[in-house]
PDB file of C-alpha atoms in Angstrom:
ATOM      1  CA  UNK A   1     -18.778  30.025 -25.789  1.00 87.00           C
ATOM      2  CA  UNK A   2     -19.591  31.266 -21.729  1.00 89.00           C
ATOM      3  CA  UNK A   3     -18.648  34.467 -21.770  1.00 94.00           C
ATOM      4  CA  UNK A   4     -16.069  33.570 -18.930  1.00 97.00           C
ATOM      5  CA  UNK A   5     -12.262  33.690 -19.905  1.00 97.00           C
ATOM      6  CA  UNK A   6      -9.120  32.712 -18.258  1.00 98.00           C
ATOM      7  CA  UNK A   7      -5.612  32.266 -19.455  1.00 97.00           C
ATOM      8  CA  UNK A   8      -3.183  31.010 -19.792  1.00 97.00           C
ATOM      9  CA  UNK A   9      -5.184  27.689 -21.365  1.00 97.00           C
ATOM     10  CA  UNK A  10      -2.105  25.558 -20.268  1.00 97.00           C
ATOM     11  CA  UNK A  11       1.029  26.544 -18.274  1.00 97.00           C
ATOM     12  CA  UNK A  12       4.060  23.690 -17.199  1.00 98.00           C
ATOM     13  CA  UNK A  13       5.971  24.307 -14.752  1.00 98.00           C
ATOM     14  CA  UNK A  14       8.734  22.981 -12.320  1.00 98.00           C
ATOM     15  CA  UNK A  15       8.021  21.939  -8.540  1.00 98.00           C
ATOM     16  CA  UNK A  16       8.698  24.980  -6.321  1.00 98.00           C
ATOM     17  CA  UNK A  17       7.696  27.351  -8.334  1.00 98.00           C
ATOM     18  CA  UNK A  18       5.049  29.596  -8.366  1.00 98.00           C
ATOM     19  CA  UNK A  19       1.875  30.800 -10.578  1.00 98.00           C
ATOM     20  CA  UNK A  20      -0.948  32.777 -11.324  1.00 98.00           C
ATOM     21  CA  UNK A  21      -4.054  31.784 -13.019  1.00 98.00           C
ATOM     22  CA  UNK A  22      -6.104  34.726 -14.230  1.00 98.00           C
ATOM     23  CA  UNK A  23     -10.378  34.838 -14.691  1.00 98.00           C
ATOM     24  CA  UNK A  24     -12.417  37.426 -15.884  1.00 98.00           C
ATOM     25  CA  UNK A  25     -16.217  36.822 -15.366  1.00 97.00           C
ATOM     26  CA  UNK A  26     -19.224  36.848 -17.617  1.00 97.00           C
ATOM     27  CA  UNK A  27     -20.445  40.848 -17.807  1.00 95.00           C
ATOM     28  CA  UNK A  28     -22.280  41.426 -14.722  1.00 93.00           C
ATOM     29  CA  UNK A  29     -21.658  38.049 -12.751  1.00 95.00           C
ATOM     30  CA  UNK A  30     -20.360  39.296  -9.542  1.00 94.00           C
ATOM     31  CA  UNK A  31     -19.468  36.016  -8.247  1.00 94.00           C
ATOM     32  CA  UNK A  32     -16.125  34.352  -8.958  1.00 96.00           C
ATOM     33  CA  UNK A  33     -15.665  30.624  -7.670  1.00 96.00           C
ATOM     34  CA  UNK A  34     -12.409  28.439  -8.433  1.00 97.00           C
ATOM     35  CA  UNK A  35     -12.227  24.830  -8.737  1.00 97.00           C
ATOM     36  CA  UNK A  36      -9.894  21.899  -9.320  1.00 98.00           C
ATOM     37  CA  UNK A  37     -10.286  18.646 -11.603  1.00 97.00           C
ATOM     38  CA  UNK A  38      -7.761  15.934 -10.771  1.00 95.00           C
ATOM     39  CA  UNK A  39      -7.968  11.995 -11.851  1.00 88.00           C
ATOM     40  CA  UNK A  40      -8.289  11.036  -8.187  1.00 88.00           C
ATOM     41  CA  UNK A  41      -9.698  13.985  -6.518  1.00 88.00           C
ATOM     42  CA  UNK A  42     -12.476  14.973  -9.250  1.00 92.00           C
ATOM     43  CA  UNK A  43     -13.799  18.073  -9.306  1.00 95.00           C
ATOM     44  CA  UNK A  44     -13.438  20.034  -6.155  1.00 95.00           C
ATOM     45  CA  UNK A  45     -14.409  23.215  -5.012  1.00 94.00           C
ATOM     46  CA  UNK A  46     -11.795  25.926  -3.860  1.00 96.00           C
ATOM     47  CA  UNK A  47     -12.876  29.054  -2.950  1.00 95.00           C
ATOM     48  CA  UNK A  48     -15.693  31.931  -3.957  1.00 93.00           C
ATOM     49  CA  UNK A  49     -15.009  35.434  -4.430  1.00 94.00           C
ATOM     50  CA  UNK A  50     -18.342  37.779  -4.422  1.00 93.00           C
ATOM     51  CA  UNK A  51     -17.894  41.733  -5.299  1.00 93.00           C
ATOM     52  CA  UNK A  52     -13.940  41.777  -4.273  1.00 94.00           C
ATOM     53  CA  UNK A  53     -15.052  39.631  -1.058  1.00 93.00           C
ATOM     54  CA  UNK A  54     -14.263  36.429   0.002  1.00 93.00           C
ATOM     55  CA  UNK A  55     -17.613  34.428  -0.012  1.00 89.00           C
ATOM     56  CA  UNK A  56     -16.821  31.156   0.247  1.00 88.00           C
ATOM     57  CA  UNK A  57     -13.784  28.558   1.382  1.00 90.00           C
ATOM     58  CA  UNK A  58     -13.427  24.878   0.529  1.00 90.00           C
ATOM     59  CA  UNK A  59     -10.400  22.509   0.753  1.00 84.00           C
ATOM     60  CA  UNK A  60      -7.857  24.998  -0.645  1.00 93.00           C
ATOM     61  CA  UNK A  61      -4.376  24.176   0.303  1.00 95.00           C
ATOM     62  CA  UNK A  62      -2.598  26.727   2.440  1.00 96.00           C
ATOM     63  CA  UNK A  63      -0.113  27.638  -0.446  1.00 97.00           C
ATOM     64  CA  UNK A  64      -3.173  28.847  -2.309  1.00 97.00           C
ATOM     65  CA  UNK A  65      -4.618  32.259  -2.624  1.00 97.00           C
ATOM     66  CA  UNK A  66      -7.150  33.908  -4.726  1.00 97.00           C
ATOM     67  CA  UNK A  67      -8.285  37.309  -4.924  1.00 97.00           C
ATOM     68  CA  UNK A  68     -10.521  39.244  -6.748  1.00 97.00           C
ATOM     69  CA  UNK A  69     -10.102  42.829  -8.158  1.00 97.00           C
ATOM     70  CA  UNK A  70     -12.688  45.835  -8.420  1.00 96.00           C
ATOM     71  CA  UNK A  71     -12.911  45.504 -12.028  1.00 95.00           C
ATOM     72  CA  UNK A  72     -13.970  41.554 -10.997  1.00 97.00           C
ATOM     73  CA  UNK A  73     -12.168  39.936 -12.750  1.00 97.00           C
ATOM     74  CA  UNK A  74     -10.018  37.377 -10.101  1.00 98.00           C
ATOM     75  CA  UNK A  75      -6.690  35.374  -9.763  1.00 98.00           C
ATOM     76  CA  UNK A  76      -5.676  32.030  -8.193  1.00 98.00           C
ATOM     77  CA  UNK A  77      -2.112  32.273  -7.319  1.00 98.00           C
ATOM     78  CA  UNK A  78      -0.534  28.799  -6.485  1.00 98.00           C
ATOM     79  CA  UNK A  79       2.811  28.694  -4.865  1.00 97.00           C
ATOM     80  CA  UNK A  80       5.536  25.709  -3.692  1.00 97.00           C
ATOM     81  CA  UNK A  81       4.523  23.725  -6.690  1.00 98.00           C
ATOM     82  CA  UNK A  82       4.410  20.133  -6.072  1.00 97.00           C
ATOM     83  CA  UNK A  83       3.617  17.159  -8.684  1.00 97.00           C
ATOM     84  CA  UNK A  84       0.090  16.597  -7.293  1.00 95.00           C
ATOM     85  CA  UNK A  85      -0.768  20.411  -8.252  1.00 97.00           C
ATOM     86  CA  UNK A  86      -0.833  19.128 -11.737  1.00 97.00           C
ATOM     87  CA  UNK A  87      -4.364  19.491 -12.551  1.00 97.00           C
ATOM     88  CA  UNK A  88      -7.364  21.469 -14.827  1.00 98.00           C
ATOM     89  CA  UNK A  89      -8.600  24.495 -12.644  1.00 98.00           C
ATOM     90  CA  UNK A  90     -11.516  25.993 -13.861  1.00 98.00           C
ATOM     91  CA  UNK A  91     -12.794  29.744 -13.122  1.00 98.00           C
ATOM     92  CA  UNK A  92     -16.694  29.386 -13.068  1.00 97.00           C
ATOM     93  CA  UNK A  93     -18.850  33.020 -12.545  1.00 96.00           C
ATOM     94  CA  UNK A  94     -22.530  33.682 -11.480  1.00 93.00           C
ATOM     95  CA  UNK A  95     -24.815  36.588 -10.893  1.00 91.00           C
ATOM     96  CA  UNK A  96     -25.360  36.250  -7.534  1.00 81.00           C
ATOM     97  CA  UNK A  97     -23.635  35.364  -4.009  1.00 72.00           C
ATOM     98  CA  UNK A  98     -25.257  32.117  -3.364  1.00 68.00           C
ATOM     99  CA  UNK A  99     -28.854  31.528  -4.181  1.00 70.00           C
ATOM    100  CA  UNK A 100     -29.510  27.907  -5.132  1.00 65.00           C
ATOM    101  CA  UNK A 101     -30.860  28.839  -8.775  1.00 74.00           C
ATOM    102  CA  UNK A 102     -27.946  31.014  -9.400  1.00 84.00           C
ATOM    103  CA  UNK A 103     -26.386  28.944 -12.515  1.00 91.00           C
ATOM    104  CA  UNK A 104     -22.398  28.812 -12.310  1.00 95.00           C
ATOM    105  CA  UNK A 105     -20.928  29.226 -15.611  1.00 96.00           C
ATOM    106  CA  UNK A 106     -17.320  27.779 -16.427  1.00 97.00           C
ATOM    107  CA  UNK A 107     -14.431  28.949 -18.365  1.00 97.00           C
ATOM    108  CA  UNK A 108     -12.344  26.966 -20.325  1.00 96.00           C
ATOM    109  CA  UNK A 109     -10.066  25.782 -17.903  1.00 97.00           C
ATOM    110  CA  UNK A 110      -6.155  26.086 -17.532  1.00 98.00           C
ATOM    111  CA  UNK A 111      -4.307  22.576 -17.233  1.00 97.00           C
ATOM    112  CA  UNK A 112      -1.266  23.206 -14.862  1.00 98.00           C
ATOM    113  CA  UNK A 113       1.191  20.614 -15.314  1.00 98.00           C
ATOM    114  CA  UNK A 114       3.925  20.084 -13.097  1.00 97.00           C
ATOM    115  CA  UNK A 115       7.338  18.397 -13.502  1.00 97.00           C
TER     116      UNK A 115
ATOM    117  CA  UNK B   1     -20.683  10.621   3.243  1.00 57.00           C
ATOM    118  CA  UNK B   2     -21.693  11.078  -0.921  1.00 65.00           C
ATOM    119  CA  UNK B   3     -23.623  13.952  -1.694  1.00 92.00           C
ATOM    120  CA  UNK B   4     -23.848  13.247  -5.491  1.00 97.00           C
ATOM    121  CA  UNK B   5     -23.987   9.755  -6.552  1.00 97.00           C
ATOM    122  CA  UNK B   6     -22.941   8.699 -10.384  1.00 97.00           C
ATOM    123  CA  UNK B   7     -23.239   5.064  -9.883  1.00 96.00           C
ATOM    124  CA  UNK B   8     -22.712   4.690 -14.061  1.00 96.00           C
ATOM    125  CA  UNK B   9     -19.010   5.070 -14.858  1.00 95.00           C
ATOM    126  CA  UNK B  10     -20.062   4.660 -18.701  1.00 97.00           C
ATOM    127  CA  UNK B  11     -22.681   4.226 -20.645  1.00 97.00           C
ATOM    128  CA  UNK B  12     -23.091   3.871 -24.769  1.00 97.00           C
ATOM    129  CA  UNK B  13     -26.141   4.191 -26.605  1.00 97.00           C
ATOM    130  CA  UNK B  14     -27.414   3.983 -30.361  1.00 97.00           C
ATOM    131  CA  UNK B  15     -26.931   7.665 -32.391  1.00 97.00           C
ATOM    132  CA  UNK B  16     -30.838   8.922 -32.665  1.00 97.00           C
ATOM    133  CA  UNK B  17     -31.767   7.058 -29.474  1.00 98.00           C
ATOM    134  CA  UNK B  18     -32.574   8.430 -25.861  1.00 98.00           C
ATOM    135  CA  UNK B  19     -30.163   7.685 -22.992  1.00 98.00           C
ATOM    136  CA  UNK B  20     -30.782   8.745 -19.056  1.00 98.00           C
ATOM    137  CA  UNK B  21     -27.525   9.486 -16.864  1.00 98.00           C
ATOM    138  CA  UNK B  22     -28.580   8.393 -13.126  1.00 98.00           C
ATOM    139  CA  UNK B  23     -27.385  10.554 -10.362  1.00 98.00           C
ATOM    140  CA  UNK B  24     -28.718  10.619  -6.733  1.00 98.00           C
ATOM    141  CA  UNK B  25     -28.176  13.368  -4.280  1.00 97.00           C
ATOM    142  CA  UNK B  26     -28.095  13.892  -0.443  1.00 95.00           C
ATOM    143  CA  UNK B  27     -28.973  16.653   1.530  1.00 90.00           C
ATOM    144  CA  UNK B  28     -31.005  17.889   4.364  1.00 87.00           C
ATOM    145  CA  UNK B  29     -31.210  21.608   3.245  1.00 85.00           C
ATOM    146  CA  UNK B  30     -35.241  22.248   2.133  1.00 85.00           C
ATOM    147  CA  UNK B  31     -34.293  24.408  -0.665  1.00 85.00           C
ATOM    148  CA  UNK B  32     -31.003  23.661  -3.306  1.00 89.00           C
ATOM    149  CA  UNK B  33     -30.855  23.546  -6.958  1.00 91.00           C
ATOM    150  CA  UNK B  34     -29.548  20.591  -9.471  1.00 95.00           C
ATOM    151  CA  UNK B  35     -27.718  21.064 -11.977  1.00 96.00           C
ATOM    152  CA  UNK B  36     -25.517  19.011 -15.040  1.00 98.00           C
ATOM    153  CA  UNK B  37     -23.032  20.134 -17.197  1.00 98.00           C
ATOM    154  CA  UNK B  38     -21.207  18.008 -19.889  1.00 98.00           C
ATOM    155  CA  UNK B  39     -17.424  18.245 -20.500  1.00 97.00           C
ATOM    156  CA  UNK B  40     -16.436  17.239 -24.038  1.00 97.00           C
ATOM    157  CA  UNK B  41     -12.981  15.976 -24.655  1.00 95.00           C
ATOM    158  CA  UNK B  42     -11.846  19.204 -25.581  1.00 93.00           C
ATOM    159  CA  UNK B  43     -12.257  19.612 -21.026  1.00 93.00           C
ATOM    160  CA  UNK B  44     -14.679  22.753 -21.224  1.00 94.00           C
ATOM    161  CA  UNK B  45     -17.567  22.218 -18.856  1.00 96.00           C
ATOM    162  CA  UNK B  46     -20.786  23.004 -19.700  1.00 97.00           C
ATOM    163  CA  UNK B  47     -24.052  23.837 -18.535  1.00 97.00           C
ATOM    164  CA  UNK B  48     -27.110  21.924 -19.871  1.00 98.00           C
ATOM    165  CA  UNK B  49     -29.985  22.074 -17.313  1.00 97.00           C
ATOM    166  CA  UNK B  50     -31.238  23.013 -13.711  1.00 96.00           C
ATOM    167  CA  UNK B  51     -33.872  22.012 -11.261  1.00 96.00           C
ATOM    168  CA  UNK B  52     -34.747  23.895  -7.821  1.00 92.00           C
ATOM    169  CA  UNK B  53     -36.059  21.701  -5.041  1.00 92.00           C
ATOM    170  CA  UNK B  54     -38.899  23.885  -5.564  1.00 91.00           C
ATOM    171  CA  UNK B  55     -40.101  23.176  -9.456  1.00 91.00           C
ATOM    172  CA  UNK B  56     -43.031  21.281  -9.483  1.00 89.00           C
ATOM    173  CA  UNK B  57     -42.389  20.947 -13.127  1.00 94.00           C
ATOM    174  CA  UNK B  58     -38.792  18.558 -14.495  1.00 96.00           C
ATOM    175  CA  UNK B  59     -36.694  20.750 -16.451  1.00 96.00           C
ATOM    176  CA  UNK B  60     -36.353  20.759 -19.788  1.00 97.00           C
ATOM    177  CA  UNK B  61     -33.915  22.334 -22.346  1.00 97.00           C
ATOM    178  CA  UNK B  62     -34.040  21.196 -25.871  1.00 97.00           C
ATOM    179  CA  UNK B  63     -33.224  17.300 -26.499  1.00 98.00           C
ATOM    180  CA  UNK B  64     -32.155  16.928 -22.444  1.00 98.00           C
ATOM    181  CA  UNK B  65     -34.983  17.007 -19.461  1.00 98.00           C
ATOM    182  CA  UNK B  66     -34.545  16.013 -15.802  1.00 98.00           C
ATOM    183  CA  UNK B  67     -36.537  13.041 -14.119  1.00 97.00           C
ATOM    184  CA  UNK B  68     -36.454  15.123 -10.553  1.00 97.00           C
ATOM    185  CA  UNK B  69     -37.658  12.516  -7.983  1.00 96.00           C
ATOM    186  CA  UNK B  70     -37.719  14.477  -4.954  1.00 95.00           C
ATOM    187  CA  UNK B  71     -39.298  11.767  -2.224  1.00 95.00           C
ATOM    188  CA  UNK B  72     -36.131   9.792  -3.968  1.00 96.00           C
ATOM    189  CA  UNK B  73     -33.195  12.108  -4.293  1.00 96.00           C
ATOM    190  CA  UNK B  74     -32.916  11.654  -8.171  1.00 97.00           C
ATOM    191  CA  UNK B  75     -32.183  14.214 -10.207  1.00 98.00           C
ATOM    192  CA  UNK B  76     -31.602  11.557 -13.522  1.00 98.00           C
ATOM    193  CA  UNK B  77     -30.533  13.512 -17.100  1.00 98.00           C
ATOM    194  CA  UNK B  78     -32.489  11.990 -19.953  1.00 98.00           C
ATOM    195  CA  UNK B  79     -31.440  12.944 -23.418  1.00 98.00           C
ATOM    196  CA  UNK B  80     -33.117  12.121 -26.566  1.00 97.00           C
ATOM    197  CA  UNK B  81     -32.111  11.461 -29.705  1.00 97.00           C
ATOM    198  CA  UNK B  82     -28.093  11.570 -29.061  1.00 98.00           C
ATOM    199  CA  UNK B  83     -26.163  12.835 -31.221  1.00 97.00           C
ATOM    200  CA  UNK B  84     -22.621  11.832 -32.033  1.00 97.00           C
ATOM    201  CA  UNK B  85     -21.561  15.136 -30.362  1.00 97.00           C
ATOM    202  CA  UNK B  86     -22.980  13.758 -27.294  1.00 98.00           C
ATOM    203  CA  UNK B  87     -20.018  11.989 -26.205  1.00 98.00           C
ATOM    204  CA  UNK B  88     -18.480  13.375 -23.088  1.00 98.00           C
ATOM    205  CA  UNK B  89     -18.440  13.245 -19.346  1.00 98.00           C
ATOM    206  CA  UNK B  90     -21.538  14.551 -17.939  1.00 98.00           C
ATOM    207  CA  UNK B  91     -21.478  16.049 -14.498  1.00 98.00           C
ATOM    208  CA  UNK B  92     -24.401  16.106 -12.110  1.00 98.00           C
ATOM    209  CA  UNK B  93     -24.182  18.950  -9.394  1.00 97.00           C
ATOM    210  CA  UNK B  94     -25.768  20.422  -6.289  1.00 94.00           C
ATOM    211  CA  UNK B  95     -25.652  23.186  -4.582  1.00 90.00           C
ATOM    212  CA  UNK B  96     -27.082  23.949  -1.531  1.00 84.00           C
ATOM    213  CA  UNK B  97     -28.855  27.482  -0.669  1.00 76.00           C
ATOM    214  CA  UNK B  98     -28.256  27.276   3.442  1.00 65.00           C
ATOM    215  CA  UNK B  99     -25.166  24.968   3.382  1.00 56.00           C
ATOM    216  CA  UNK B 100     -23.204  26.466   6.335  1.00 59.00           C
ATOM    217  CA  UNK B 101     -20.760  29.160   5.933  1.00 54.00           C
ATOM    218  CA  UNK B 102     -18.121  27.148   4.658  1.00 53.00           C
ATOM    219  CA  UNK B 103     -19.761  26.121   1.887  1.00 55.00           C
ATOM    220  CA  UNK B 104     -22.726  28.648   0.469  1.00 68.00           C
ATOM    221  CA  UNK B 105     -22.495  28.955  -3.215  1.00 78.00           C
ATOM    222  CA  UNK B 106     -20.415  26.219  -4.022  1.00 87.00           C
ATOM    223  CA  UNK B 107     -21.201  23.289  -6.393  1.00 92.00           C
ATOM    224  CA  UNK B 108     -20.235  19.849  -5.228  1.00 94.00           C
ATOM    225  CA  UNK B 109     -20.573  17.747  -8.217  1.00 97.00           C
ATOM    226  CA  UNK B 110     -20.910  13.813  -8.138  1.00 97.00           C
ATOM    227  CA  UNK B 111     -18.076  11.392 -10.566  1.00 96.00           C
ATOM    228  CA  UNK B 112     -19.619  11.317 -13.833  1.00 97.00           C
ATOM    229  CA  UNK B 113     -20.404   9.521 -16.275  1.00 98.00           C
ATOM    230  CA  UNK B 114     -18.956   9.302 -19.619  1.00 98.00           C
ATOM    231  CA  UNK B 115     -21.184   8.827 -22.390  1.00 98.00           C
ATOM    232  CA  UNK B 116     -19.989   7.540 -25.499  1.00 98.00           C
ATOM    233  CA  UNK B 117     -22.857   7.413 -28.701  1.00 98.00           C
ATOM    234  CA  UNK B 118     -22.293   4.721 -31.265  1.00 96.00           C
ATOM    235  CA  UNK B 119     -22.952   5.568 -35.101  1.00 94.00           C
TER     236      UNK B 119
END
């Protein structure tokens, strides 16, 4: 158990819908990262928050947004869902904002299926 | 260009034998970190081992060691005394410290290697 929690574990929804994925980082970690894992794209970085502020952005679609709350939990919002958004979404957390020594610990993931 | 290359889509090893999973990387940064993660069939991502670009010694964590050859830009994972529970997908990843504003902090992953341990 990494100490990072993600809910829900599974999510099945229809095209055009909107969903929210939730993540609680390990105790003491200030950074939260979101990654998407799909068969065709592999593991892709979406976005990073550090202590409530957006820190880095990857190839995140405009239909996707995220935020980190004062208690440091984070939510990833996916809207106008398409079939291609079906993937495993991981949240990870780390102590600091970006030192190369900073290990990221991953949550169990949320498997999103868009029908 | 691929930043992390794992050239072995699949590897097989006999139980109790050692196995090496290959990883090469590409970066112009001086400061970076290299990580290996294990993803069992259940899906979670488990951190295994870390190597810093300035570390002179190869990292070791129990049965895992990292064969770091900086000049060749390779960071191979060695698993000694393989166990059936080692069967999983293994990912090599890199974090660049001064990669620019939009990539700062992210991990870049390779495509992974599926390891199968035979009894």
